[in-house]
C-alpha cells in the first residue's frame, strides 16, 4: 500500500491495513515527501485489536537508529524507547492480542515515520484477553 500527499501537511491519521490470512500489516502516514530511508529487521511484534480493528502495534526489539522518531502532526512526541517502537492507533479498548516474530520494515523521511510494514510468522496465534 503506497500513500501520497502534498508537502508536509499534518495527516488526518494513519492508513492501517491488516490481512488476517497473510498475517501482513501496514501502517502509513500520508502527506510526507522527501528522501526516504528504510530499516529492515526481524523482531518480535505485538498487535492489539479492538474487535477486528488494529489499535496498537508494538515492535519489541528494534535498532537504536530510530531514537527520536516521530509522526507528522504530533510534534514533540516520540514513539521509540530503548529498542521498542510503539504505534498507538486508537484509544479503543483492547479485546485481543497477537504476538510473535515478524519481518519489519520501517520507512522514514528524516526522523518522521512514513510507513511501518510487518509480516508475522504464519505460526503466530492470537491470545484472547
mmCIF file with all atom_site columns, N, CA and C in Angstrom, residues 38-94:
data_model
loop_
_atom_site.group_PDB
_atom_site.id
_atom_site.type_symbol
_atom_site.label_atom_id
_atom_site.label_alt_id
_atom_site.label_comp_id
_atom_site.label_asym_id
_atom_site.label_entity_id
_atom_site.label_seq_id
_atom_site.pdbx_PDB_ins_code
_atom_site.Cartn_x
_atom_site.Cartn_y
_atom_site.Cartn_z
_atom_site.occupancy
_atom_site.B_iso_or_equiv
_atom_site.pdbx_formal_charge
_atom_site.auth_seq_id
_atom_site.auth_comp_id
_atom_site.auth_asym_id
_atom_site.auth_atom_id
_atom_site.pdbx_PDB_model_num
ATOM 1   N N  . UNK A 1 38 ? 14.946  3.277  4.763  1.00 0.00 ? 38 UNK A N  1
ATOM 2   C CA . UNK A 1 38 ? 14.228  2.137  5.324  1.00 0.00 ? 38 UNK A CA 1
ATOM 3   C C  . UNK A 1 38 ? 15.157  1.293  6.179  1.00 0.00 ? 38 UNK A C  1
ATOM 4   N N  . UNK A 1 39 ? 14.640  0.892  7.317  1.00 0.00 ? 39 UNK A N  1
ATOM 5   C CA . UNK A 1 39 ? 15.322  -0.030 8.217  1.00 0.00 ? 39 UNK A CA 1
ATOM 6   C C  . UNK A 1 39 ? 14.526  -1.326 8.203  1.00 0.00 ? 39 UNK A C  1
ATOM 7   N N  . UNK A 1 40 ? 15.190  -2.450 7.902  1.00 0.00 ? 40 UNK A N  1
ATOM 8   C CA . UNK A 1 40 ? 14.527  -3.760 7.878  1.00 0.00 ? 40 UNK A CA 1
ATOM 9   C C  . UNK A 1 40 ? 15.173  -4.668 8.907  1.00 0.00 ? 40 UNK A C  1
ATOM 10  N N  . UNK A 1 41 ? 14.339  -5.466 9.578  1.00 0.00 ? 41 UNK A N  1
ATOM 11  C CA . UNK A 1 41 ? 14.862  -6.394 10.575 1.00 0.00 ? 41 UNK A CA 1
ATOM 12  C C  . UNK A 1 41 ? 13.815  -7.453 10.902 1.00 0.00 ? 41 UNK A C  1
ATOM 13  N N  . UNK A 1 42 ? 14.255  -8.474 11.608 1.00 0.00 ? 42 UNK A N  1
ATOM 14  C CA . UNK A 1 42 ? 13.357  -9.449 12.206 1.00 0.00 ? 42 UNK A CA 1
ATOM 15  C C  . UNK A 1 42 ? 13.229  -9.066 13.671 1.00 0.00 ? 42 UNK A C  1
ATOM 16  N N  . UNK A 1 43 ? 11.985  -8.996 14.168 1.00 0.00 ? 43 UNK A N  1
ATOM 17  C CA . UNK A 1 43 ? 11.769  -8.548 15.542 1.00 0.00 ? 43 UNK A CA 1
ATOM 18  C C  . UNK A 1 43 ? 10.464  -9.127 16.078 1.00 0.00 ? 43 UNK A C  1
ATOM 19  N N  . UNK A 1 44 ? 10.367  -9.286 17.390 1.00 0.00 ? 44 UNK A N  1
ATOM 20  C CA . UNK A 1 44 ? 9.078   -9.678 17.969 1.00 0.00 ? 44 UNK A CA 1
ATOM 21  C C  . UNK A 1 44 ? 8.103   -8.503 17.888 1.00 0.00 ? 44 UNK A C  1
ATOM 22  N N  . UNK A 1 45 ? 6.856   -8.819 17.548 1.00 0.00 ? 45 UNK A N  1
ATOM 23  C CA . UNK A 1 45 ? 5.813   -7.805 17.385 1.00 0.00 ? 45 UNK A CA 1
ATOM 24  C C  . UNK A 1 45 ? 4.596   -8.222 18.192 1.00 0.00 ? 45 UNK A C  1
ATOM 25  N N  . UNK A 1 46 ? 3.936   -7.229 18.807 1.00 0.00 ? 46 UNK A N  1
ATOM 26  C CA . UNK A 1 46 ? 2.657   -7.472 19.489 1.00 0.00 ? 46 UNK A CA 1
ATOM 27  C C  . UNK A 1 46 ? 1.628   -6.533 18.878 1.00 0.00 ? 46 UNK A C  1
ATOM 28  N N  . UNK A 1 47 ? 0.544   -7.104 18.377 1.00 0.00 ? 47 UNK A N  1
ATOM 29  C CA . UNK A 1 47 ? -0.549  -6.343 17.783 1.00 0.00 ? 47 UNK A CA 1
ATOM 30  C C  . UNK A 1 47 ? -1.736  -6.404 18.725 1.00 0.00 ? 47 UNK A C  1
ATOM 31  N N  . UNK A 1 48 ? -2.348  -5.251 18.987 1.00 0.00 ? 48 UNK A N  1
ATOM 32  C CA . UNK A 1 48 ? -3.539  -5.203 19.841 1.00 0.00 ? 48 UNK A CA 1
ATOM 33  C C  . UNK A 1 48 ? -4.730  -4.789 18.995 1.00 0.00 ? 48 UNK A C  1
ATOM 34  N N  . UNK A 1 49 ? -5.848  -5.452 19.223 1.00 0.00 ? 49 UNK A N  1
ATOM 35  C CA . UNK A 1 49 ? -7.065  -5.211 18.452 1.00 0.00 ? 49 UNK A CA 1
ATOM 36  C C  . UNK A 1 49 ? -8.208  -4.850 19.381 1.00 0.00 ? 49 UNK A C  1
ATOM 37  N N  . UNK A 1 50 ? -9.128  -4.070 18.859 1.00 0.00 ? 50 UNK A N  1
ATOM 38  C CA . UNK A 1 50 ? -10.423 -3.833 19.489 1.00 0.00 ? 50 UNK A CA 1
ATOM 39  C C  . UNK A 1 50 ? -11.429 -4.400 18.497 1.00 0.00 ? 50 UNK A C  1
ATOM 40  N N  . UNK A 1 51 ? -11.955 -5.564 18.807 1.00 0.00 ? 51 UNK A N  1
ATOM 41  C CA . UNK A 1 51 ? -12.743 -6.282 17.807 1.00 0.00 ? 51 UNK A CA 1
ATOM 42  C C  . UNK A 1 51 ? -11.815 -6.703 16.682 1.00 0.00 ? 51 UNK A C  1
ATOM 43  N N  . UNK A 1 52 ? -12.126 -6.300 15.456 1.00 0.00 ? 52 UNK A N  1
ATOM 44  C CA . UNK A 1 52 ? -11.280 -6.612 14.301 1.00 0.00 ? 52 UNK A CA 1
ATOM 45  C C  . UNK A 1 52 ? -10.355 -5.457 13.939 1.00 0.00 ? 52 UNK A C  1
ATOM 46  N N  . UNK A 1 53 ? -10.451 -4.341 14.665 1.00 0.00 ? 53 UNK A N  1
ATOM 47  C CA . UNK A 1 53 ? -9.695  -3.130 14.342 1.00 0.00 ? 53 UNK A CA 1
ATOM 48  C C  . UNK A 1 53 ? -8.343  -3.118 15.054 1.00 0.00 ? 53 UNK A C  1
ATOM 49  N N  . UNK A 1 54 ? -7.268  -2.934 14.296 1.00 0.00 ? 54 UNK A N  1
ATOM 50  C CA . UNK A 1 54 ? -5.923  -2.840 14.855 1.00 0.00 ? 54 UNK A CA 1
ATOM 51  C C  . UNK A 1 54 ? -5.780  -1.507 15.584 1.00 0.00 ? 54 UNK A C  1
ATOM 52  N N  . UNK A 1 55 ? -5.428  -1.545 16.878 1.00 0.00 ? 55 UNK A N  1
ATOM 53  C CA . UNK A 1 55 ? -5.368  -0.313 17.677 1.00 0.00 ? 55 UNK A CA 1
ATOM 54  C C  . UNK A 1 55 ? -3.967  0.025  18.185 1.00 0.00 ? 55 UNK A C  1
ATOM 55  N N  . UNK A 1 56 ? -3.057  -0.950 18.230 1.00 0.00 ? 56 UNK A N  1
ATOM 56  C CA . UNK A 1 56 ? -1.690  -0.691 18.662 1.00 0.00 ? 56 UNK A CA 1
ATOM 57  C C  . UNK A 1 56 ? -0.742  -1.678 17.994 1.00 0.00 ? 56 UNK A C  1
ATOM 58  N N  . UNK A 1 57 ? 0.414   -1.168 17.575 1.00 0.00 ? 57 UNK A N  1
ATOM 59  C CA . UNK A 1 57 ? 1.491   -2.008 17.066 1.00 0.00 ? 57 UNK A CA 1
ATOM 60  C C  . UNK A 1 57 ? 2.699   -1.751 17.954 1.00 0.00 ? 57 UNK A C  1
ATOM 61  N N  . UNK A 1 58 ? 3.251   -2.805 18.524 1.00 0.00 ? 58 UNK A N  1
ATOM 62  C CA . UNK A 1 58 ? 4.473   -2.722 19.328 1.00 0.00 ? 58 UNK A CA 1
ATOM 63  C C  . UNK A 1 58 ? 5.538   -3.585 18.664 1.00 0.00 ? 58 UNK A C  1
ATOM 64  N N  . UNK A 1 59 ? 6.643   -2.962 18.271 1.00 0.00 ? 59 UNK A N  1
ATOM 65  C CA . UNK A 1 59 ? 7.809   -3.696 17.793 1.00 0.00 ? 59 UNK A CA 1
ATOM 66  C C  . UNK A 1 59 ? 8.759   -3.719 18.973 1.00 0.00 ? 59 UNK A C  1
ATOM 67  N N  . UNK A 1 60 ? 8.993   -4.905 19.519 1.00 0.00 ? 60 UNK A N  1
ATOM 68  C CA . UNK A 1 60 ? 9.597   -5.019 20.842 1.00 0.00 ? 60 UNK A CA 1
ATOM 69  C C  . UNK A 1 60 ? 11.119  -5.050 20.876 1.00 0.00 ? 60 UNK A C  1
ATOM 70  N N  . UNK A 1 61 ? 11.767  -5.117 19.740 1.00 0.00 ? 61 UNK A N  1
ATOM 71  C CA . UNK A 1 61 ? 13.227  -5.102 19.724 1.00 0.00 ? 61 UNK A CA 1
ATOM 72  C C  . UNK A 1 61 ? 13.681  -4.617 18.364 1.00 0.00 ? 61 UNK A C  1
ATOM 73  N N  . UNK A 1 62 ? 14.068  -3.332 18.293 1.00 0.00 ? 62 UNK A N  1
ATOM 74  C CA . UNK A 1 62 ? 14.440  -2.739 17.011 1.00 0.00 ? 62 UNK A CA 1
ATOM 75  C C  . UNK A 1 62 ? 15.604  -1.779 17.232 1.00 0.00 ? 62 UNK A C  1
ATOM 76  N N  . UNK A 1 63 ? 16.298  -1.436 16.190 1.00 0.00 ? 63 UNK A N  1
ATOM 77  C CA . UNK A 1 63 ? 17.532  -0.654 16.242 1.00 0.00 ? 63 UNK A CA 1
ATOM 78  C C  . UNK A 1 63 ? 17.396  0.699  16.940 1.00 0.00 ? 63 UNK A C  1
ATOM 79  N N  . UNK A 1 64 ? 18.438  1.053  17.668 1.00 0.00 ? 64 UNK A N  1
ATOM 80  C CA . UNK A 1 64 ? 18.504  2.372  18.303 1.00 0.00 ? 64 UNK A CA 1
ATOM 81  C C  . UNK A 1 64 ? 18.623  3.500  17.281 1.00 0.00 ? 64 UNK A C  1
ATOM 82  N N  . UNK A 1 65 ? 18.797  3.170  16.006 1.00 0.00 ? 65 UNK A N  1
ATOM 83  C CA . UNK A 1 65 ? 18.819  4.203  14.954 1.00 0.00 ? 65 UNK A CA 1
ATOM 84  C C  . UNK A 1 65 ? 17.484  4.938  14.893 1.00 0.00 ? 65 UNK A C  1
ATOM 85  N N  . UNK A 1 66 ? 16.441  4.387  15.502 1.00 0.00 ? 66 UNK A N  1
ATOM 86  C CA . UNK A 1 66 ? 15.125  5.024  15.480 1.00 0.00 ? 66 UNK A CA 1
ATOM 87  C C  . UNK A 1 66 ? 14.917  5.976  16.651 1.00 0.00 ? 66 UNK A C  1
ATOM 88  N N  . UNK A 1 67 ? 15.953  6.209  17.441 1.00 0.00 ? 67 UNK A N  1
ATOM 89  C CA . UNK A 1 67 ? 15.851  7.133  18.578 1.00 0.00 ? 67 UNK A CA 1
ATOM 90  C C  . UNK A 1 67 ? 15.339  8.487  18.091 1.00 0.00 ? 67 UNK A C  1
ATOM 91  N N  . UNK A 1 68 ? 14.316  9.020  18.719 1.00 0.00 ? 68 UNK A N  1
ATOM 92  C CA . UNK A 1 68 ? 13.769  10.332 18.368 1.00 0.00 ? 68 UNK A CA 1
ATOM 93  C C  . UNK A 1 68 ? 12.770  10.323 17.227 1.00 0.00 ? 68 UNK A C  1
ATOM 94  N N  . UNK A 1 69 ? 12.418  9.146  16.718 1.00 0.00 ? 69 UNK A N  1
ATOM 95  C CA . UNK A 1 69 ? 11.479  9.076  15.604 1.00 0.00 ? 69 UNK A CA 1
ATOM 96  C C  . UNK A 1 69 ? 10.103  9.584  16.044 1.00 0.00 ? 69 UNK A C  1
ATOM 97  N N  . UNK A 1 70 ? 9.425   10.289 15.159 1.00 0.00 ? 70 UNK A N  1
ATOM 98  C CA . UNK A 1 70 ? 8.110   10.845 15.471 1.00 0.00 ? 70 UNK A CA 1
ATOM 99  C C  . UNK A 1 70 ? 7.148   10.663 14.316 1.00 0.00 ? 70 UNK A C  1
ATOM 100 N N  . UNK A 1 71 ? 6.001   11.295 14.457 1.00 0.00 ? 71 UNK A N  1
ATOM 101 C CA . UNK A 1 71 ? 4.945   11.232 13.449 1.00 0.00 ? 71 UNK A CA 1
ATOM 102 C C  . UNK A 1 71 ? 4.542   12.654 13.115 1.00 0.00 ? 71 UNK A C  1
ATOM 103 N N  . UNK A 1 72 ? 4.390   12.956 11.839 1.00 0.00 ? 72 UNK A N  1
ATOM 104 C CA . UNK A 1 72 ? 3.945   14.283 11.418 1.00 0.00 ? 72 UNK A CA 1
ATOM 105 C C  . UNK A 1 72 ? 2.609   14.597 12.077 1.00 0.00 ? 72 UNK A C  1
ATOM 106 N N  . UNK A 1 73 ? 2.466   15.815 12.571 1.00 0.00 ? 73 UNK A N  1
ATOM 107 C CA . UNK A 1 73 ? 1.226   16.208 13.226 1.00 0.00 ? 73 UNK A CA 1
ATOM 108 C C  . UNK A 1 73 ? 1.228   15.944 14.713 1.00 0.00 ? 73 UNK A C  1
ATOM 109 N N  . UNK A 1 74 ? 2.310   15.341 15.230 1.00 0.00 ? 74 UNK A N  1
ATOM 110 C CA . UNK A 1 74 ? 2.427   15.078 16.668 1.00 0.00 ? 74 UNK A CA 1
ATOM 111 C C  . UNK A 1 74 ? 3.780   15.605 17.147 1.00 0.00 ? 74 UNK A C  1
ATOM 112 N N  . UNK A 1 75 ? 3.998   16.926 17.074 1.00 0.00 ? 75 UNK A N  1
ATOM 113 C CA . UNK A 1 75 ? 5.304   17.479 17.424 1.00 0.00 ? 75 UNK A CA 1
ATOM 114 C C  . UNK A 1 75 ? 5.671   17.213 18.881 1.00 0.00 ? 75 UNK A C  1
ATOM 115 N N  . UNK A 1 76 ? 6.951   16.897 19.072 1.00 0.00 ? 76 UNK A N  1
ATOM 116 C CA . UNK A 1 76 ? 7.450   16.685 20.425 1.00 0.00 ? 76 UNK A CA 1
ATOM 117 C C  . UNK A 1 76 ? 7.136   15.333 21.020 1.00 0.00 ? 76 UNK A C  1
ATOM 118 N N  . UNK A 1 77 ? 6.388   14.511 20.335 1.00 0.00 ? 77 UNK A N  1
ATOM 119 C CA . UNK A 1 77 ? 6.040   13.188 20.858 1.00 0.00 ? 77 UNK A CA 1
ATOM 120 C C  . UNK A 1 77 ? 6.890   12.143 20.149 1.00 0.00 ? 77 UNK A C  1
ATOM 121 N N  . UNK A 1 78 ? 7.535   11.298 20.915 1.00 0.00 ? 78 UNK A N  1
ATOM 122 C CA . UNK A 1 78 ? 8.404   10.280 20.332 1.00 0.00 ? 78 UNK A CA 1
ATOM 123 C C  . UNK A 1 78 ? 7.792   8.898  20.540 1.00 0.00 ? 78 UNK A C  1
ATOM 124 N N  . UNK A 1 79 ? 8.085   8.012  19.605 1.00 0.00 ? 79 UNK A N  1
ATOM 125 C CA . UNK A 1 79 ? 7.462   6.698  19.595 1.00 0.00 ? 79 UNK A CA 1
ATOM 126 C C  . UNK A 1 79 ? 8.463   5.559  19.715 1.00 0.00 ? 79 UNK A C  1
ATOM 127 N N  . UNK A 1 80 ? 9.697   5.889  20.091 1.00 0.00 ? 80 UNK A N  1
ATOM 128 C CA . UNK A 1 80 ? 10.741  4.888  20.248 1.00 0.00 ? 80 UNK A CA 1
ATOM 129 C C  . UNK A 1 80 ? 11.357  5.045  21.628 1.00 0.00 ? 80 UNK A C  1
ATOM 130 N N  . UNK A 1 81 ? 11.564  3.928  22.330 1.00 0.00 ? 81 UNK A N  1
ATOM 131 C CA . UNK A 1 81 ? 12.203  3.975  23.635 1.00 0.00 ? 81 UNK A CA 1
ATOM 132 C C  . UNK A 1 81 ? 12.963  2.680  23.868 1.00 0.00 ? 81 UNK A C  1
ATOM 133 N N  . UNK A 1 82 ? 14.277  2.766  23.946 1.00 0.00 ? 82 UNK A N  1
ATOM 134 C CA . UNK A 1 82 ? 15.139  1.631  24.302 1.00 0.00 ? 82 UNK A CA 1
ATOM 135 C C  . UNK A 1 82 ? 14.819  0.364  23.517 1.00 0.00 ? 82 UNK A C  1
ATOM 136 N N  . UNK A 1 83 ? 14.829  0.448  22.203 1.00 0.00 ? 83 UNK A N  1
ATOM 137 C CA . UNK A 1 83 ? 14.616  -0.723 21.358 1.00 0.00 ? 83 UNK A CA 1
ATOM 138 C C  . UNK A 1 83 ? 13.166  -1.094 21.138 1.00 0.00 ? 83 UNK A C  1
ATOM 139 N N  . UNK A 1 84 ? 12.241  -0.254 21.567 1.00 0.00 ? 84 UNK A N  1
ATOM 140 C CA . UNK A 1 84 ? 10.813  -0.557 21.467 1.00 0.00 ? 84 UNK A CA 1
ATOM 141 C C  . UNK A 1 84 ? 10.127  0.546  20.661 1.00 0.00 ? 84 UNK A C  1
ATOM 142 N N  . UNK A 1 85 ? 9.498   0.194  19.544 1.00 0.00 ? 85 UNK A N  1
ATOM 143 C CA . UNK A 1 85 ? 8.735   1.128  18.728 1.00 0.00 ? 85 UNK A CA 1
ATOM 144 C C  . UNK A 1 85 ? 7.266   0.920  19.039 1.00 0.00 ? 85 UNK A C  1
ATOM 145 N N  . UNK A 1 86 ? 6.597   1.967  19.488 1.00 0.00 ? 86 UNK A N  1
ATOM 146 C CA . UNK A 1 86 ? 5.197   1.914  19.921 1.00 0.00 ? 86 UNK A CA 1
ATOM 147 C C  . UNK A 1 86 ? 4.359   2.774  18.993 1.00 0.00 ? 86 UNK A C  1
ATOM 148 N N  . UNK A 1 87 ? 3.323   2.203  18.408 1.00 0.00 ? 87 UNK A N  1
ATOM 149 C CA . UNK A 1 87 ? 2.444   2.923  17.491 1.00 0.00 ? 87 UNK A CA 1
ATOM 150 C C  . UNK A 1 87 ? 1.005   2.855  17.989 1.00 0.00 ? 87 UNK A C  1
ATOM 151 N N  . UNK A 1 88 ? 0.577   3.846  18.762 1.00 0.00 ? 88 UNK A N  1
ATOM 152 C CA . UNK A 1 88 ? -0.826  3.881  19.199 1.00 0.00 ? 88 UNK A CA 1
ATOM 153 C C  . UNK A 1 88 ? -1.687  4.378  18.049 1.00 0.00 ? 88 UNK A C  1
ATOM 154 N N  . UNK A 1 89 ? -2.671  3.603  17.650 1.00 0.00 ? 89 UNK A N  1
ATOM 155 C CA . UNK A 1 89 ? -3.522  3.954  16.507 1.00 0.00 ? 89 UNK A CA 1
ATOM 156 C C  . UNK A 1 89 ? -4.916  4.372  16.931 1.00 0.00 ? 89 UNK A C  1
ATOM 157 N N  . UNK A 1 90 ? -5.309  3.994  18.139 1.00 0.00 ? 90 UNK A N  1
ATOM 158 C CA . UNK A 1 90 ? -6.636  4.300  18.652 1.00 0.00 ? 90 UNK A CA 1
ATOM 159 C C  . UNK A 1 90 ? -6.609  4.110  20.164 1.00 0.00 ? 90 UNK A C  1
ATOM 160 N N  . UNK A 1 91 ? -7.535  4.790  20.847 1.00 0.00 ? 91 UNK A N  1
ATOM 161 C CA . UNK A 1 91 ? -7.631  4.565  22.290 1.00 0.00 ? 91 UNK A CA 1
ATOM 162 C C  . UNK A 1 91 ? -8.785  3.616  22.627 1.00 0.00 ? 91 UNK A C  1
ATOM 163 N N  . UNK A 1 92 ? -9.267  2.893  21.616 1.00 0.00 ? 92 UNK A N  1
ATOM 164 C CA . UNK A 1 92 ? -10.328 1.905  21.840 1.00 0.00 ? 92 UNK A CA 1
ATOM 165 C C  . UNK A 1 92 ? -9.808  0.797  22.757 1.00 0.00 ? 92 UNK A C  1
ATOM 166 N N  . UNK A 1 93 ? -10.668 0.178  23.548 1.00 0.00 ? 93 UNK A N  1
ATOM 167 C CA . UNK A 1 93 ? -10.234 -0.874 24.472 1.00 0.00 ? 93 UNK A CA 1
ATOM 168 C C  . UNK A 1 93 ? -9.727  -2.113 23.725 1.00 0.00 ? 93 UNK A C  1
ATOM 169 N N  . UNK A 1 94 ? -8.649  -2.670 24.221 1.00 0.00 ? 94 UNK A N  1
ATOM 170 C CA . UNK A 1 94 ? -8.047  -3.863 23.621 1.00 0.00 ? 94 UNK A CA 1
ATOM 171 C C  . UNK A 1 94 ? -8.853  -5.090 24.023 1.00 0.00 ? 94 UNK A C  1
#
